[in-house]
């Protein structure tokens, strides 16, 4: 597997984990499931994923050779 493919895979895994963690944290701020603002959850989660990808540009230890 090429280094670029390794980086893309590692960055994608990190971004998906970050998105999931952000969604859980954002949903957890509501007292009742009916009060969850799903637009805010989606917006915050997507932003967190984008920021994760941008942070990954600086380097990923699992891809370093």
Coordinates of N, CA and C in Angstrom, one line a residue:
X1 N 0.8 -1.2 0.0 CA 0.0 0.0 0.0 C 0.9 1.2 0.0
X2 N 0.6 2.2 -0.8 CA 1.4 3.4 -0.9 C 1.2 4.3 0.3
X3 N 2.1 5.1 0.5 CA 2.1 6.0 1.6 C 0.9 6.9 1.6
X4 N 0.5 7.4 0.4 CA -0.7 8.2 0.3 C -2.0 7.5 0.7
X5 N -2.1 6.2 0.3 CA -3.2 5.4 0.7 C -3.3 5.1 2.2
X6 N -2.1 4.9 2.7 CA -2.0 4.7 4.2 C -2.5 6.0 4.9
X7 N -2.0 7.1 4.4 CA -2.4 8.4 5.1 C -3.9 8.6 4.9
X8 N -4.4 8.4 3.8 CA -5.9 8.6 3.5 C -6.7 7.7 4.5
X9 N -6.3 6.5 4.6 CA -7.0 5.5 5.4 C -6.9 5.9 6.9
X10 N -5.7 6.3 7.4 CA -5.5 6.7 8.8 C -6.3 8.0 9.1
X11 N -6.2 9.0 8.1 CA -6.9 10.2 8.3 C -8.4 10.0 8.4
X12 N -8.9 9.2 7.5 CA -10.3 8.9 7.4 C -10.8 8.2 8.7
X13 N -10.0 7.3 9.2 CA -10.4 6.6 10.5 C -10.5 7.6 11.6
X14 N -9.5 8.4 11.7 CA -9.4 9.5 12.8 C -10.6 10.4 12.6
X15 N -10.9 10.8 11.4 CA -12.0 11.8 11.2 C -13.4 11.1 11.6
X16 N -13.6 9.9 11.2 CA -14.8 9.2 11.6 C -15.0 9.1 13.1
X17 N -13.9 8.7 13.7 CA -13.9 8.6 15.2 C -14.2 9.9 15.8
X18 N -13.6 11.0 15.3 CA -13.8 12.3 15.8 C -15.3 12.8 15.6
X19 N -15.8 12.5 14.4 CA -17.2 12.8 14.2 C -18.2 12.1 15.2
X20 N -17.9 10.8 15.4 CA -18.7 10.0 16.3 C -18.6 10.5 17.7
X21 N -17.4 10.9 18.2 CA -17.3 11.4 19.5 C -18.0 12.7 19.7
X22 N -17.9 13.6 18.7 CA -18.5 14.9 18.7 C -20.0 14.7 18.8
X23 N -20.6 13.8 18.0 CA -22.0 13.6 18.0 C -22.5 13.1 19.3
X24 N -21.8 12.1 19.9 CA -22.1 11.6 21.2 C -22.1 12.7 22.3
X25 N -21.0 13.6 22.2 CA -20.9 14.6 23.2 C -22.0 15.7 23.0
X26 N -22.3 16.0 21.8 CA -23.4 17.0 21.5 C -24.7 16.5 21.9
X27 N -25.0 15.2 21.6 CA -26.3 14.6 21.9 C -26.4 14.6 23.5
X28 N -25.3 14.3 24.1 CA -25.3 14.2 25.6 C -25.6 15.5 26.3
X29 N -25.6 16.6 25.6 CA -25.9 17.8 26.3 C -27.3 18.1 26.5
X30 N -28.2 17.3 25.8 CA -29.6 17.4 26.0 C -30.1 16.5 27.1
X31 N -31.1 17.0 27.8 CA -31.6 16.2 28.9 C -32.5 15.1 28.4
X32 N -33.2 15.3 27.3 CA -34.2 14.3 26.7 C -33.9 14.2 25.2
X33 N -34.0 13.0 24.7 CA -33.7 12.8 23.3 C -34.6 13.6 22.4
X34 N -35.8 14.0 22.8 CA -36.7 14.8 22.0 C -36.1 16.2 21.9
X35 N -35.3 16.6 22.8 CA -34.8 18.0 22.8 C -33.5 18.2 22.0
X36 N -33.0 17.1 21.4 CA -31.7 17.1 20.7 C -31.9 18.0 19.4
X37 N -31.0 18.9 19.2 CA -31.1 19.8 18.0 C -30.2 19.1 17.0
X38 N -30.8 18.3 16.1 CA -30.0 17.4 15.2 C -29.2 18.2 14.2
X39 N -29.7 19.5 13.9 CA -28.9 20.3 13.0 C -27.6 20.7 13.6
X40 N -27.6 21.0 14.9 CA -26.4 21.4 15.7 C -25.5 20.2 15.8
X41 N -26.1 19.0 16.0 CA -25.3 17.8 16.1 C -24.6 17.5 14.8
X42 N -25.3 17.6 13.7 CA -24.7 17.3 12.4 C -23.6 18.4 12.1
X43 N -23.9 19.7 12.3 CA -23.0 20.7 12.0 C -21.7 20.6 12.8
X44 N -21.9 20.4 14.1 CA -20.7 20.3 15.0 C -19.8 19.1 14.6
X45 N -20.5 18.0 14.3 CA -19.8 16.7 13.9 C -19.0 16.9 12.6
X46 N -19.7 17.5 11.6 CA -19.0 17.7 10.3 C -17.8 18.6 10.5
X47 N -18.0 19.7 11.2 CA -16.9 20.6 11.5 C -15.7 19.9 12.2
X48 N -16.1 19.1 13.2 CA -15.0 18.3 13.9 C -14.3 17.4 12.9
X49 N -15.0 16.8 12.0 CA -14.4 15.9 11.0 C -13.4 16.6 10.1
X50 N -13.9 17.8 9.6 CA -13.0 18.6 8.8 C -11.8 19.1 9.5
X51 N -11.9 19.5 10.7 CA -10.8 19.9 11.5 C -9.8 18.7 11.8
X52 N -10.4 17.5 12.0 CA -9.5 16.4 12.1 C -8.7 16.1 10.9
X53 N -9.3 16.2 9.7 CA -8.6 16.0 8.5 C -7.5 17.1 8.3
X54 N -7.8 18.3 8.6 CA -6.8 19.4 8.5 C -5.7 19.2 9.5
X55 N -6.0 18.7 10.7 CA -4.9 18.4 11.7 C -4.0 17.3 11.2
X56 N -4.6 16.3 10.5 CA -3.9 15.2 10.0 C -2.9 15.6 9.0
X57 N -3.1 16.7 8.3 CA -2.1 17.1 7.3 C -0.7 17.4 8.0
X58 N -0.7 17.7 9.2 CA 0.5 18.0 9.9 C 1.3 16.7 10.1
X59 N 0.7 15.6 10.0 CA 1.3 14.3 10.1 C 0.6 13.3 11.0
X60 N 0.7 12.1 10.7 CA 0.1 11.0 11.5 C 1.2 10.0 11.9
X61 N 1.3 9.8 13.2 CA 2.4 8.9 13.6 C 2.3 7.5 13.0
X62 N 1.1 7.0 12.8 CA 0.9 5.7 12.2 C 1.4 5.5 10.8
X63 N 1.6 6.7 10.1 CA 2.0 6.7 8.7 C 3.5 7.0 8.6
X64 N 4.1 7.6 9.6 CA 5.5 7.9 9.6 C 6.4 6.7 9.4
X65 N 7.4 6.8 8.6 CA 8.3 5.7 8.3 C 9.7 5.9 8.9

